[in-house]
Amino acid sequence: MRTGHLTHEEMQDWVMSDGQGADEIGAHLSHCTACQEELAAYKLMLPMLETMPAAAFDFDVAEMVLANLPERQVGVSVGMVMVYLMVGAGVLAGLGALYVMTRYLAFNLVAGIGAIMIISVLGFQIREMVKQYQRQLRLLEHC
């Protein structure tokens, strides 16, 4: 036996199927006056809904919605140009440092290892900074 009242969907299904369906619903309706009253209201509404004319607009809804949508911007933003410039400058600085190390520090490997470590850490820092910047841009685009 059912402990709660019928949902609106169950009542609508019951009315539309002319009382055919789950025995549990019929058993509940036989003793629950609140659900019987709701069901009677649905039985009155159904014929009215079937005879109602379809809603018609005197304007084109799709055209109105499309007119209010923002245009999609195509191209690269100024922020991304700056990111690419920073990455390019970092790559050039790294290549320049590599050239200096191989040209002038080739015989002094101890000094070269320190420079390689510094450049590597700097490269990772730049990469992390660019990733964080891109995350922040994505967050701002969704606001």
mmCIF file of C-alpha atoms in Angstrom:
data_model
loop_
_atom_site.group_PDB
_atom_site.id
_atom_site.type_symbol
_atom_site.label_atom_id
_atom_site.label_comp_id
_atom_site.label_asym_id
_atom_site.label_seq_id
_atom_site.Cartn_x
_atom_site.Cartn_y
_atom_site.Cartn_z
ATOM 1 C CA MET A 1 0.000 0.000 0.000
ATOM 2 C CA ARG A 2 1.169 3.489 -0.791
ATOM 3 C CA THR A 3 2.059 5.726 2.152
ATOM 4 C CA GLY A 4 2.277 9.124 0.396
ATOM 5 C CA HIS A 5 0.079 10.986 -2.051
ATOM 6 C CA LEU A 6 0.298 10.540 -5.808
ATOM 7 C CA THR A 7 2.577 12.816 -7.787
ATOM 8 C CA HIS A 8 1.164 15.162 -10.396
ATOM 9 C CA GLU A 9 2.741 13.058 -13.144
ATOM 10 C CA GLU A 10 1.073 9.887 -11.850
ATOM 11 C CA MET A 11 -2.307 11.613 -11.720
ATOM 12 C CA GLN A 12 -1.916 12.989 -15.237
ATOM 13 C CA ASP A 13 -0.921 9.566 -16.552
ATOM 14 C CA TRP A 14 -3.918 8.014 -14.768
ATOM 15 C CA VAL A 15 -6.348 10.525 -16.337
ATOM 16 C CA MET A 16 -4.850 10.202 -19.825
ATOM 17 C CA SER A 17 -4.995 6.395 -19.694
ATOM 18 C CA ASP A 18 -8.660 6.423 -18.557
ATOM 19 C CA GLY A 19 -7.908 4.745 -15.250
ATOM 20 C CA GLN A 20 -5.790 1.969 -16.706
ATOM 21 C CA GLY A 21 -2.447 1.302 -15.099
ATOM 22 C CA ALA A 22 -0.964 0.369 -11.785
ATOM 23 C CA ASP A 23 -3.264 -1.308 -9.280
ATOM 24 C CA GLU A 24 -1.367 0.488 -6.538
ATOM 25 C CA ILE A 25 -2.615 3.861 -7.830
ATOM 26 C CA GLY A 26 -6.201 2.609 -8.030
ATOM 27 C CA ALA A 27 -6.002 1.260 -4.485
ATOM 28 C CA HIS A 28 -4.646 4.566 -3.226
ATOM 29 C CA LEU A 29 -7.356 6.546 -5.012
ATOM 30 C CA SER A 30 -10.083 4.381 -3.479
ATOM 31 C CA HIS A 31 -9.373 5.681 0.019
ATOM 32 C CA CYS A 32 -7.516 9.045 -0.375
ATOM 33 C CA THR A 33 -9.928 11.976 -0.734
ATOM 34 C CA ALA A 34 -7.153 14.547 -1.318
ATOM 35 C CA CYS A 35 -5.877 12.661 -4.354
ATOM 36 C CA GLN A 36 -9.455 12.103 -5.566
ATOM 37 C CA GLU A 37 -10.031 15.884 -5.535
ATOM 38 C CA GLU A 38 -6.786 16.517 -7.438
ATOM 39 C CA LEU A 39 -7.716 13.810 -9.932
ATOM 40 C CA ALA A 40 -11.149 15.375 -10.469
ATOM 41 C CA ALA A 41 -9.460 18.702 -11.268
ATOM 42 C CA TYR A 42 -7.219 16.989 -13.814
ATOM 43 C CA LYS A 43 -10.250 15.289 -15.376
ATOM 44 C CA LEU A 44 -11.851 18.720 -15.838
ATOM 45 C CA MET A 45 -8.677 20.254 -17.293
ATOM 46 C CA LEU A 46 -7.848 17.573 -19.842
ATOM 47 C CA PRO A 47 -10.771 18.244 -22.247
ATOM 48 C CA MET A 48 -10.090 21.992 -22.036
ATOM 49 C CA LEU A 49 -6.429 21.507 -22.916
ATOM 50 C CA GLU A 50 -7.315 19.349 -25.906
ATOM 51 C CA THR A 51 -9.634 22.015 -27.349
ATOM 52 C CA MET A 52 -7.318 24.990 -26.741
ATOM 53 C CA PRO A 53 -5.797 26.488 -29.876
ATOM 54 C CA ALA A 54 -2.047 26.296 -30.195
ATOM 55 C CA ALA A 55 -0.186 29.383 -29.047
ATOM 56 C CA ALA A 56 0.835 31.615 -31.930
ATOM 57 C CA PHE A 57 3.190 34.562 -31.832
ATOM 58 C CA ASP A 58 2.884 37.540 -34.120
ATOM 59 C CA PHE A 59 6.692 37.650 -34.351
ATOM 60 C CA ASP A 60 9.449 35.179 -35.128
ATOM 61 C CA VAL A 61 10.793 33.928 -31.788
ATOM 62 C CA ALA A 62 13.879 32.306 -33.310
ATOM 63 C CA GLU A 63 14.811 35.494 -35.133
ATOM 64 C CA MET A 64 14.384 37.545 -31.968
ATOM 65 C CA VAL A 65 16.580 35.202 -29.928
ATOM 66 C CA LEU A 66 19.268 35.049 -32.605
ATOM 67 C CA ALA A 67 19.306 38.836 -32.843
ATOM 68 C CA ASN A 68 20.041 39.112 -29.114
ATOM 69 C CA LEU A 69 22.863 36.567 -29.067
ATOM 70 C CA PRO A 70 26.333 38.094 -28.890
ATOM 71 C CA GLU A 71 28.480 37.682 -31.958
ATOM 72 C CA ARG A 72 31.319 35.234 -31.628
ATOM 73 C CA GLN A 73 34.649 36.969 -31.797
ATOM 74 C CA VAL A 74 37.104 35.335 -34.129
ATOM 75 C CA GLY A 75 40.805 35.876 -33.765
ATOM 76 C CA VAL A 76 43.459 36.053 -31.111
ATOM 77 C CA SER A 77 42.934 38.273 -28.086
ATOM 78 C CA VAL A 78 45.474 40.852 -26.969
ATOM 79 C CA GLY A 79 46.125 38.816 -23.833
ATOM 80 C CA MET A 80 47.074 35.738 -25.816
ATOM 81 C CA VAL A 81 49.379 37.818 -28.036
ATOM 82 C CA MET A 82 51.145 38.978 -24.877
ATOM 83 C CA VAL A 83 51.454 35.387 -23.667
ATOM 84 C CA TYR A 84 52.928 34.292 -26.987
ATOM 85 C CA LEU A 85 55.366 37.227 -26.928
ATOM 86 C CA MET A 86 56.473 36.336 -23.399
ATOM 87 C CA VAL A 87 56.950 32.699 -24.328
ATOM 88 C CA GLY A 88 58.876 33.703 -27.453
ATOM 89 C CA ALA A 89 61.087 36.050 -25.424
ATOM 90 C CA GLY A 90 61.710 33.248 -22.935
ATOM 91 C CA VAL A 91 62.671 30.832 -25.694
ATOM 92 C CA LEU A 92 65.014 33.403 -27.240
ATOM 93 C CA ALA A 93 66.587 34.112 -23.847
ATOM 94 C CA GLY A 94 67.065 30.392 -23.285
ATOM 95 C CA LEU A 95 68.641 29.913 -26.693
ATOM 96 C CA GLY A 96 70.885 32.929 -26.109
ATOM 97 C CA ALA A 97 71.964 31.554 -22.746
ATOM 98 C CA LEU A 98 72.644 28.173 -24.328
ATOM 99 C CA TYR A 99 74.766 29.853 -27.001
ATOM 100 C CA VAL A 100 76.744 31.783 -24.390
ATOM 101 C CA MET A 101 77.293 28.638 -22.330
ATOM 102 C CA THR A 102 78.507 26.580 -25.265
ATOM 103 C CA ARG A 103 80.606 29.395 -26.744
ATOM 104 C CA TYR A 104 82.303 30.810 -23.666
ATOM 105 C CA LEU A 105 81.802 28.248 -20.906
ATOM 106 C CA ALA A 106 82.456 25.016 -22.773
ATOM 107 C CA PHE A 107 85.680 24.350 -20.874
ATOM 108 C CA ASN A 108 84.295 25.337 -17.482
ATOM 109 C CA LEU A 109 81.468 22.815 -16.941
ATOM 110 C CA VAL A 110 80.980 23.638 -13.266
ATOM 111 C CA ALA A 111 79.876 27.188 -14.083
ATOM 112 C CA GLY A 112 77.829 25.889 -17.018
ATOM 113 C CA ILE A 113 75.814 23.467 -14.850
ATOM 114 C CA GLY A 114 74.769 26.298 -12.542
ATOM 115 C CA ALA A 115 73.611 28.369 -15.487
ATOM 116 C CA ILE A 116 71.732 25.394 -16.942
ATOM 117 C CA MET A 117 69.944 24.861 -13.627
ATOM 118 C CA ILE A 118 69.010 28.536 -13.364
ATOM 119 C CA ILE A 119 67.685 28.599 -16.922
ATOM 120 C CA SER A 120 65.742 25.364 -16.361
ATOM 121 C CA VAL A 121 64.086 26.700 -13.208
ATOM 122 C CA LEU A 122 63.324 29.949 -15.009
ATOM 123 C CA GLY A 123 61.753 27.995 -17.887
ATOM 124 C CA PHE A 124 59.517 26.028 -15.520
ATOM 125 C CA GLN A 125 58.503 29.228 -13.740
ATOM 126 C CA ILE A 126 57.561 30.878 -17.031
ATOM 127 C CA ARG A 127 55.585 27.814 -18.105
ATOM 128 C CA GLU A 128 53.673 27.774 -14.803
ATOM 129 C CA MET A 129 53.003 31.506 -15.055
ATOM 130 C CA VAL A 130 51.548 31.089 -18.554
ATOM 131 C CA LYS A 131 49.334 28.195 -17.400
ATOM 132 C CA GLN A 132 48.030 30.237 -14.470
ATOM 133 C CA TYR A 133 47.361 33.183 -16.765
ATOM 134 C CA GLN A 134 45.404 30.983 -19.180
ATOM 135 C CA ARG A 135 43.346 29.527 -16.289
ATOM 136 C CA GLN A 136 42.474 33.017 -15.129
ATOM 137 C CA LEU A 137 41.473 34.017 -18.657
ATOM 138 C CA ARG A 138 39.176 30.992 -18.932
ATOM 139 C CA LEU A 139 37.564 31.869 -15.599
ATOM 140 C CA LEU A 140 36.972 35.429 -16.746
ATOM 141 C CA GLU A 141 35.454 34.261 -20.037
ATOM 142 C CA HIS A 142 32.865 32.154 -18.177
ATOM 143 C CA CYS A 143 31.730 35.048 -15.950
#
